[in-house]
Amino acid sequence: MKPYYPVVRVFGILLACFSLTMLAPLLFSHYAGDGAETAYDEAMLISLTVGLGLWWTARRHREDLKVRDGFLLVVMVWALLPVFACLPFILQLNVSFTDAYFEAMSGLTTTGATVLAGLDTLPPSINLWRGMLVWLGGMGLIVLAVAVLPLLGIGGRQMFKAETPGPMKDSSLTPRMTETAKGLWLVYGLVTLACIASFRWAGMSWFDAVMHSFTTMGLGGFSSHDASFGHWNSPLIEGITVVFMLIAGMNFATLFLAVRGRSLLPYAHDPEARYFLGVTLASVFGIAIYLHWQGVYPEFATAFRHALFNVVSIATTTGFASVDYNTWPIFAPLWMLFLCSFATSAGSTGGGIKMMRAIILYKQVY
């Protein structure tokens, strides 16, 4: 067991830090009076106690993490953190551990599948916690850890290399890995704030704006409404969401460079961005024409509106919906599912094998 003590020590610190994120829904629950305060109290106490206990057990083992330790730590973070993240669901909603773990894992991995029904009637703080899980998992808890752990005297390069996709792991945006992680999270946070302000301006309540900004930037697709974006039936809100889904579907390293250089030139030099936008927007026009031709929507403008929102949502692996696209002719949803398997860029918050690998496969075949 001793060879694994350094990993146990770091995981204990991460778990203790993660437990503090429950303060946000706890304070909001107290403000909203939704009756979920006790669930967060108990969940945070359990997580903090276990985290500090693991740290205390292995506190004397301060050896540097090896590469294999980084891989082990990444596996532990993604497999075990949902165990503690799901505690508020169990304590407040009385769901089974399986359902609660599924919901927490879906949020942290930004999958967006949910087993919960009656989202409109859930305590608001529970929906906020669901959104926060997507937001934290979007940029990657490991990248956050790389930014925080050096403050505690722990290096994070091995974790960063084990977690990040191939095109990013061997290049640093700044001389220090910690500064790179902080820069990525700063950009992620600033764009999220812009998304919140945009949603609020478009007519969402502050709560819905925050909740859906978290799940839009994390490309996770959780919503506080059973009807998802069909709840508002607003072309303006859908258009804003499309813009931010497209931003989140591209490499945040490219966005970081664009913000730092105050220029869009980095996007011109990013082949993934060109392919991602080209394939996604071409699919939008193609499916809009197909739906209009098939008579699903008599007016092309309506067909284009619903194709734009739903194709971008599925292609970026977000999962929001404005209409039931399962009723569309079978080719449309099948093509959308095909897109979600590869369309988003490496270094984005989306899923799939990433556009970079699709480009390589295409060039090899060509």
CSV table of C-alpha atoms in Angstrom, one decimal:
chain,number,residue,atom,x,y,z
A,1,MET,CA,0.0,0.0,0.0
A,2,LYS,CA,2.9,2.4,0.8
A,3,PRO,CA,3.8,3.0,-2.9
A,4,TYR,CA,0.3,4.4,-3.4
A,5,TYR,CA,0.4,6.8,-0.4
A,6,PRO,CA,1.5,9.8,-2.4
A,7,VAL,CA,-1.6,9.3,-4.7
A,8,VAL,CA,-3.8,8.8,-1.7
A,9,ARG,CA,-2.5,12.0,-0.1
A,10,VAL,CA,-3.2,14.1,-3.2
A,11,PHE,CA,-6.6,12.5,-3.7
A,12,GLY,CA,-7.5,13.3,-0.1
A,13,ILE,CA,-6.6,17.0,-0.7
A,14,LEU,CA,-8.6,17.1,-4.0
A,15,LEU,CA,-11.6,15.5,-2.2
A,16,ALA,CA,-11.4,18.1,0.6
A,17,CYS,CA,-11.2,20.9,-1.9
A,18,PHE,CA,-14.1,19.4,-3.9
A,19,SER,CA,-16.3,19.3,-0.8
A,20,LEU,CA,-16.0,23.1,-0.5
A,21,THR,CA,-17.7,23.5,-3.9
A,22,MET,CA,-20.9,22.4,-2.1
A,23,LEU,CA,-20.9,25.7,-0.3
A,24,ALA,CA,-22.4,27.4,-3.3
A,25,PRO,CA,-25.6,25.3,-3.5
A,26,LEU,CA,-25.7,25.2,0.3
A,27,LEU,CA,-25.8,29.0,0.5
A,28,PHE,CA,-28.2,29.2,-2.4
A,29,SER,CA,-30.5,26.7,-0.7
A,30,HIS,CA,-30.5,28.8,2.4
A,31,TYR,CA,-31.3,31.9,0.3
A,32,ALA,CA,-34.1,30.2,-1.7
A,33,GLY,CA,-35.5,28.3,1.3
A,34,ASP,CA,-35.9,25.1,-0.7
A,35,GLY,CA,-35.3,22.8,2.3
A,36,ALA,CA,-32.1,21.1,1.0
A,37,GLU,CA,-29.7,22.8,3.4
A,38,THR,CA,-29.3,19.6,5.5
A,39,ALA,CA,-28.4,17.5,2.5
A,40,TYR,CA,-25.5,19.8,1.6
A,41,ASP,CA,-24.4,20.1,5.2
A,42,GLU,CA,-24.2,16.3,5.6
A,43,ALA,CA,-22.7,15.7,2.1
A,44,MET,CA,-20.0,18.4,2.6
A,45,LEU,CA,-19.2,17.1,6.1
A,46,ILE,CA,-18.8,13.5,4.9
A,47,SER,CA,-16.7,14.5,1.9
A,48,LEU,CA,-14.5,16.8,3.9
A,49,THR,CA,-14.0,14.2,6.7
A,50,VAL,CA,-13.0,11.5,4.2
A,51,GLY,CA,-10.7,13.8,2.3
A,52,LEU,CA,-8.9,15.0,5.4
A,53,GLY,CA,-8.7,11.4,6.7
A,54,LEU,CA,-7.0,10.2,3.5
A,55,TRP,CA,-4.6,13.2,3.6
A,56,TRP,CA,-3.8,12.6,7.3
A,57,THR,CA,-3.1,8.9,6.7
A,58,ALA,CA,-0.6,9.6,4.0
A,59,ARG,CA,0.6,13.0,5.0
A,60,ARG,CA,4.2,12.0,5.5
A,61,HIS,CA,4.6,10.6,2.0
A,62,ARG,CA,5.5,13.7,0.0
A,63,GLU,CA,7.3,12.0,-2.9
A,64,ASP,CA,6.8,13.4,-6.4
A,65,LEU,CA,4.1,11.8,-8.5
A,66,LYS,CA,5.4,9.6,-11.3
A,67,VAL,CA,3.6,9.4,-14.7
A,68,ARG,CA,1.9,6.2,-13.7
A,69,ASP,CA,0.7,7.9,-10.5
A,70,GLY,CA,-0.8,10.6,-12.6
A,71,PHE,CA,-2.8,8.1,-14.6
A,72,LEU,CA,-4.0,6.4,-11.4
A,73,LEU,CA,-5.0,9.7,-9.9
A,74,VAL,CA,-7.0,10.7,-12.9
A,75,VAL,CA,-8.9,7.3,-12.7
A,76,MET,CA,-9.5,7.8,-9.0
A,77,VAL,CA,-10.8,11.4,-9.5
A,78,TRP,CA,-13.3,10.4,-12.3
A,79,ALA,CA,-14.4,7.2,-10.6
A,80,LEU,CA,-14.6,8.2,-6.9
A,81,LEU,CA,-15.5,11.9,-6.9
A,82,PRO,CA,-19.0,11.1,-8.2
A,83,VAL,CA,-19.5,8.9,-5.2
A,84,PHE,CA,-19.3,12.1,-3.0
A,85,ALA,CA,-20.9,14.4,-5.6
A,86,CYS,CA,-24.1,12.2,-5.6
A,87,LEU,CA,-24.6,12.5,-1.9
A,88,PRO,CA,-26.9,15.5,-2.1
A,89,PHE,CA,-29.2,13.6,-4.5
A,90,ILE,CA,-29.4,10.6,-2.1
A,91,LEU,CA,-29.9,12.7,1.0
A,92,GLN,CA,-32.5,15.2,-0.5
A,93,LEU,CA,-34.3,13.2,-3.2
A,94,ASN,CA,-34.2,9.7,-1.6
A,95,VAL,CA,-33.1,8.1,-4.9
A,96,SER,CA,-31.1,4.9,-5.1
A,97,PHE,CA,-27.3,5.1,-5.0
A,98,THR,CA,-27.2,3.8,-8.6
A,99,ASP,CA,-29.4,6.6,-9.9
A,100,ALA,CA,-27.6,9.2,-7.9
A,101,TYR,CA,-24.2,8.0,-9.0
A,102,PHE,CA,-25.4,7.9,-12.6
A,103,GLU,CA,-26.6,11.5,-12.3
A,104,ALA,CA,-23.3,12.7,-10.7
A,105,MET,CA,-21.1,10.8,-13.2
A,106,SER,CA,-23.2,12.1,-16.1
A,107,GLY,CA,-22.7,15.7,-14.8
A,108,LEU,CA,-19.0,15.5,-14.1
A,109,THR,CA,-18.2,13.8,-17.4
A,110,THR,CA,-20.5,16.3,-19.2
A,111,THR,CA,-22.5,13.4,-20.7
A,112,GLY,CA,-25.8,15.1,-19.9
A,113,ALA,CA,-28.0,12.0,-19.6
A,114,THR,CA,-30.4,12.2,-16.6
A,115,VAL,CA,-32.5,9.7,-14.6
A,116,LEU,CA,-34.3,12.5,-12.8
A,117,ALA,CA,-37.9,13.4,-13.7
A,118,GLY,CA,-39.9,16.5,-12.8
A,119,LEU,CA,-36.9,18.9,-13.1
A,120,ASP,CA,-39.2,21.9,-12.9
A,121,THR,CA,-40.3,20.9,-9.4
A,122,LEU,CA,-36.8,19.9,-8.0
A,123,PRO,CA,-35.3,22.1,-5.3
A,124,PRO,CA,-33.5,24.9,-7.2
A,125,SER,CA,-30.3,24.2,-5.4
A,126,ILE,CA,-30.3,20.6,-6.7
A,127,ASN,CA,-30.5,21.9,-10.2
A,128,LEU,CA,-27.8,24.4,-9.4
A,129,TRP,CA,-25.6,21.5,-8.2
A,130,ARG,CA,-26.3,19.5,-11.3
A,131,GLY,CA,-25.2,22.5,-13.4
A,132,MET,CA,-22.1,23.1,-11.3
A,133,LEU,CA,-21.0,19.4,-11.8
A,134,VAL,CA,-21.2,19.9,-15.6
A,135,TRP,CA,-19.3,23.2,-15.4
A,136,LEU,CA,-16.5,21.7,-13.2
A,137,GLY,CA,-16.2,18.6,-15.3
A,138,GLY,CA,-16.3,20.6,-18.5
A,139,MET,CA,-12.9,22.2,-18.3
A,140,GLY,CA,-11.7,19.2,-16.3
A,141,LEU,CA,-11.3,18.8,-12.6
A,142,ILE,CA,-7.7,17.8,-13.3
A,143,VAL,CA,-6.9,21.0,-15.0
A,144,LEU,CA,-8.4,22.8,-12.0
A,145,ALA,CA,-6.3,20.7,-9.7
A,146,VAL,CA,-3.1,21.6,-11.7
A,147,ALA,CA,-3.9,25.2,-11.0
A,148,VAL,CA,-4.6,24.6,-7.2
A,149,LEU,CA,-2.2,21.9,-6.1
A,150,PRO,CA,1.1,23.9,-6.6
A,151,LEU,CA,-0.3,26.3,-4.0
A,152,LEU,CA,-0.2,23.3,-1.6
A,153,GLY,CA,3.3,22.2,-2.6
A,154,ILE,CA,2.2,19.5,-5.1
A,155,GLY,CA,3.2,19.3,-8.7
A,156,GLY,CA,0.5,18.7,-11.3
A,157,ARG,CA,2.3,18.2,-14.6
A,158,GLN,CA,1.8,14.4,-14.5
A,159,MET,CA,-2.0,14.9,-13.9
A,160,PHE,CA,-2.2,17.4,-16.7
A,161,LYS,CA,-0.4,15.0,-19.2
A,162,ALA,CA,-2.6,12.1,-18.1
A,163,GLU,CA,-5.8,14.1,-18.5
A,164,THR,CA,-5.5,16.3,-21.5
A,165,PRO,CA,-5.9,15.2,-25.1
A,166,GLY,CA,-2.9,14.5,-27.4
A,167,PRO,CA,-2.7,17.8,-29.3
A,168,MET,CA,-2.5,19.8,-26.0
A,169,LYS,CA,-0.4,17.8,-23.6
A,170,ASP,CA,3.0,18.3,-25.1
A,171,SER,CA,2.7,22.0,-25.6
A,172,SER,CA,2.5,24.7,-23.0
A,173,LEU,CA,0.6,28.0,-23.6
A,174,THR,CA,2.8,29.6,-20.9
A,175,PRO,CA,6.2,28.7,-19.5
A,176,ARG,CA,4.7,27.2,-16.4
A,177,MET,CA,2.0,24.4,-16.4
A,178,THR,CA,0.2,26.1,-13.5
A,179,GLU,CA,-0.1,29.3,-15.3
A,180,THR,CA,-1.5,27.4,-18.3
A,181,ALA,CA,-4.2,25.8,-16.2
A,182,LYS,CA,-5.0,29.1,-14.5
A,183,GLY,CA,-5.2,30.8,-17.9
A,184,LEU,CA,-7.6,28.2,-19.3
A,185,TRP,CA,-9.9,28.5,-16.2
A,186,LEU,CA,-9.8,32.3,-16.3
A,187,VAL,CA,-10.9,32.3,-20.0
A,188,TYR,CA,-13.5,29.6,-19.2
A,189,GLY,CA,-14.9,31.7,-16.3
A,190,LEU,CA,-15.0,34.9,-18.3
A,191,VAL,CA,-16.9,33.3,-21.2
A,192,THR,CA,-19.3,31.8,-18.7
A,193,LEU,CA,-19.9,35.2,-17.2
A,194,ALA,CA,-20.6,36.6,-20.7
A,195,CYS,CA,-23.0,33.7,-21.3
A,196,ILE,CA,-24.9,34.4,-18.0
A,197,ALA,CA,-25.2,38.1,-18.9
A,198,SER,CA,-26.5,37.2,-22.4
A,199,PHE,CA,-29.1,34.8,-21.2
A,200,ARG,CA,-30.3,37.3,-18.6
A,201,TRP,CA,-30.5,40.0,-21.3
A,202,ALA,CA,-32.5,37.6,-23.5
A,203,GLY,CA,-35.2,37.1,-20.8
A,204,MET,CA,-34.1,34.2,-18.6
A,205,SER,CA,-34.3,34.5,-14.8
A,206,TRP,CA,-30.9,34.9,-13.0
A,207,PHE,CA,-31.2,31.3,-11.7
A,208,ASP,CA,-31.9,29.9,-15.2
A,209,ALA,CA,-29.2,32.0,-16.7
A,210,VAL,CA,-26.6,30.7,-14.3
A,211,MET,CA,-27.7,27.1,-14.4
A,212,HIS,CA,-27.9,27.0,-18.2
A,213,SER,CA,-24.6,28.9,-18.7
A,214,PHE,CA,-22.9,26.3,-16.6
A,215,THR,CA,-24.3,23.5,-18.7
A,216,THR,CA,-23.8,25.3,-22.0
A,217,MET,CA,-20.1,26.1,-21.5
A,218,GLY,CA,-19.6,22.5,-20.1
A,219,LEU,CA,-21.5,21.2,-23.1
A,220,GLY,CA,-23.4,18.9,-20.7
A,221,GLY,CA,-27.0,19.7,-21.5
A,222,PHE,CA,-28.5,19.5,-18.1
A,223,SER,CA,-31.6,21.7,-17.8
A,224,SER,CA,-33.8,22.8,-14.9
A,225,HIS,CA,-36.9,22.2,-17.1
A,226,ASP,CA,-38.2,19.0,-18.5
A,227,ALA,CA,-38.9,20.7,-21.8
A,228,SER,CA,-35.2,21.9,-22.0
A,229,PHE,CA,-35.0,25.0,-24.2
A,230,GLY,CA,-38.5,24.4,-25.5
A,231,HIS,CA,-39.6,25.9,-22.2
A,232,TRP,CA,-38.9,29.4,-23.5
A,233,ASN,CA,-39.6,28.9,-27.2
A,234,SER,CA,-37.4,31.9,-27.9
A,235,PRO,CA,-35.3,32.3,-31.1
A,236,LEU,CA,-33.2,34.9,-29.3
A,237,ILE,CA,-32.3,32.5,-26.4
A,238,GLU,CA,-31.6,29.7,-28.9
A,239,GLY,CA,-29.4,31.9,-31.0
A,240,ILE,CA,-27.3,33.0,-28.0
A,241,THR,CA,-27.0,29.3,-26.9
A,242,VAL,CA,-25.8,28.3,-30.4
A,243,VAL,CA,-23.0,31.0,-30.2
A,244,PHE,CA,-21.7,29.8,-26.9
A,245,MET,CA,-22.0,26.1,-27.8
A,246,LEU,CA,-19.8,26.8,-30.8
A,247,ILE,CA,-17.3,28.6,-28.7
A,248,ALA,CA,-17.2,25.8,-26.1
A,249,GLY,CA,-16.9,23.2,-29.0
A,250,MET,CA,-13.6,24.7,-30.1
A,251,ASN,CA,-10.2,24.4,-28.4
A,252,PHE,CA,-10.0,26.6,-25.3
A,253,ALA,CA,-6.2,26.9,-25.8
A,254,THR,CA,-7.0,28.7,-29.1
A,255,LEU,CA,-9.4,30.9,-27.3
A,256,PHE,CA,-6.8,31.6,-24.6
A,257,LEU,CA,-4.3,32.6,-27.3
A,258,ALA,CA,-6.9,34.8,-29.0
A,259,VAL,CA,-7.8,36.6,-25.8
A,260,ARG,CA,-4.1,37.1,-24.8
A,261,GLY,CA,-3.2,38.4,-28.3
A,262,ARG,CA,-6.5,40.3,-28.7
A,263,SER,CA,-6.8,38.8,-32.2
A,264,LEU,CA,-8.8,36.1,-33.9
A,265,LEU,CA,-5.7,35.0,-35.9
A,266,PRO,CA,-5.1,31.9,-33.7
A,267,TYR,CA,-8.4,30.5,-35.0
A,268,ALA,CA,-7.2,31.0,-38.6
A,269,HIS,CA,-4.2,28.8,-37.8
A,270,ASP,CA,-6.3,26.2,-36.0
A,271,PRO,CA,-7.3,23.5,-38.5
A,272,GLU,CA,-9.7,21.9,-36.1
A,273,ALA,CA,-11.7,25.2,-35.7
A,274,ARG,CA,-12.1,25.5,-39.5
A,275,TYR,CA,-13.2,21.8,-39.9
A,276,PHE,CA,-15.5,22.0,-36.8
A,277,LEU,CA,-17.3,25.1,-38.0
A,278,GLY,CA,-17.4,24.0,-41.6
A,279,VAL,CA,-18.8,20.5,-41.0
A,280,THR,CA,-21.3,21.7,-38.3
A,281,LEU,CA,-22.7,24.7,-40.2
A,282,ALA,CA,-22.8,22.8,-43.5
A,283,SER,CA,-24.8,20.1,-41.7
A,284,VAL,CA,-27.2,22.8,-40.3
A,285,PHE,CA,-28.0,24.0,-43.8
A,286,GLY,CA,-28.2,20.5,-45.2
A,287,ILE,CA,-30.6,19.3,-42.6
A,288,ALA,CA,-32.7,22.5,-42.7
A,289,ILE,CA,-33.1,22.0,-46.5
A,290,TYR,CA,-33.9,18.3,-45.9
A,291,LEU,CA,-36.6,19.1,-43.3
A,292,HIS,CA,-38.2,21.7,-45.5
A,293,TRP,CA,-38.1,19.4,-48.5
A,294,GLN,CA,-39.7,16.6,-46.5
A,295,GLY,CA,-42.5,19.0,-45.4
A,296,VAL,CA,-41.6,18.8,-41.7
A,297,TYR,CA,-41.7,22.6,-41.5
A,298,PRO,CA,-43.5,24.4,-44.3
A,299,GLU,CA,-41.4,27.5,-43.9
A,300,PHE,CA,-37.7,27.3,-44.5
A,301,ALA,CA,-37.0,29.9,-41.7
A,302,THR,CA,-38.6,27.6,-39.2
A,303,ALA,CA,-36.7,24.6,-40.5
A,304,PHE,CA,-33.5,26.5,-40.3
A,305,ARG,CA,-34.1,27.7,-36.8
A,306,HIS,CA,-34.8,24.3,-35.4
A,307,ALA,CA,-32.0,22.7,-37.4
A,308,LEU,CA,-29.5,25.3,-36.3
A,309,PHE,CA,-30.2,24.8,-32.6
A,310,ASN,CA,-30.6,21.1,-32.4
A,311,VAL,CA,-27.8,20.1,-34.9
A,312,VAL,CA,-25.3,22.3,-33.1
A,313,SER,CA,-26.5,21.0,-29.7
A,314,ILE,CA,-26.1,17.4,-30.7
A,315,ALA,CA,-22.9,17.9,-32.7
A,316,THR,CA,-21.2,19.5,-29.7
A,317,THR,CA,-22.5,16.7,-27.5
A,318,THR,CA,-24.5,19.2,-25.4
A,319,GLY,CA,-27.9,17.6,-25.7
A,320,PHE,CA,-30.3,20.6,-25.4
A,321,ALA,CA,-33.4,20.4,-27.4
A,322,SER,CA,-36.0,22.9,-28.6
A,323,VAL,CA,-38.2,20.4,-30.3
A,324,ASP,CA,-38.6,16.6,-30.3
A,325,TYR,CA,-36.2,15.8,-33.2
A,326,ASN,CA,-36.9,12.1,-32.8
A,327,THR,CA,-40.0,12.8,-34.9
A,328,TRP,CA,-37.9,14.1,-37.8
A,329,PRO,CA,-37.2,11.8,-40.8
A,330,ILE,CA,-34.6,9.2,-39.6
A,331,PHE,CA,-31.7,10.6,-41.7
A,332,ALA,CA,-31.6,13.8,-39.7
A,333,PRO,CA,-31.2,12.4,-36.1
A,334,LEU,CA,-28.8,9.7,-37.4
A,335,TRP,CA,-26.6,12.4,-39.0
A,336,MET,CA,-26.7,14.4,-35.8
A,337,LEU,CA,-25.6,11.4,-33.8
A,338,PHE,CA,-22.8,10.8,-36.3
A,339,LEU,CA,-21.6,14.4,-35.9
A,340,CYS,CA,-21.5,14.1,-32.1
A,341,SER,CA,-19.0,11.2,-32.3
A,342,PHE,CA,-16.2,13.4,-33.6
A,343,ALA,CA,-17.1,17.1,-34.3
A,344,THR,CA,-15.8,19.0,-31.3
A,345,SER,CA,-12.2,20.0,-31.0
A,346,ALA,CA,-9.5,18.6,-28.8
A,347,GLY,CA,-9.2,20.9,-25.7
A,348,SER,CA,-12.9,21.7,-25.8
A,349,THR,CA,-15.5,20.7,-23.3
A,350,GLY,CA,-17.2,18.4,-25.8
A,351,GLY,CA,-17.1,14.6,-26.1
A,352,GLY,CA,-16.3,12.2,-28.9
A,353,ILE,CA,-13.0,11.2,-30.5
A,354,LYS,CA,-12.4,14.9,-31.4
A,355,MET,CA,-12.1,16.6,-34.8
A,356,MET,CA,-8.3,16.3,-34.7
A,357,ARG,CA,-8.4,12.5,-34.9
A,358,ALA,CA,-11.2,12.7,-37.6
A,359,ILE,CA,-8.9,14.9,-39.7
A,360,ILE,CA,-6.0,12.5,-39.3
A,361,LEU,CA,-8.3,9.6,-40.3
A,362,TYR,CA,-9.6,11.5,-43.3
A,363,LYS,CA,-6.1,12.4,-44.5
A,364,GLN,CA,-5.0,8.8,-44.1
A,365,VAL,CA,-7.9,7.5,-46.1
A,366,TYR,CA,-7.5,10.3,-48.7
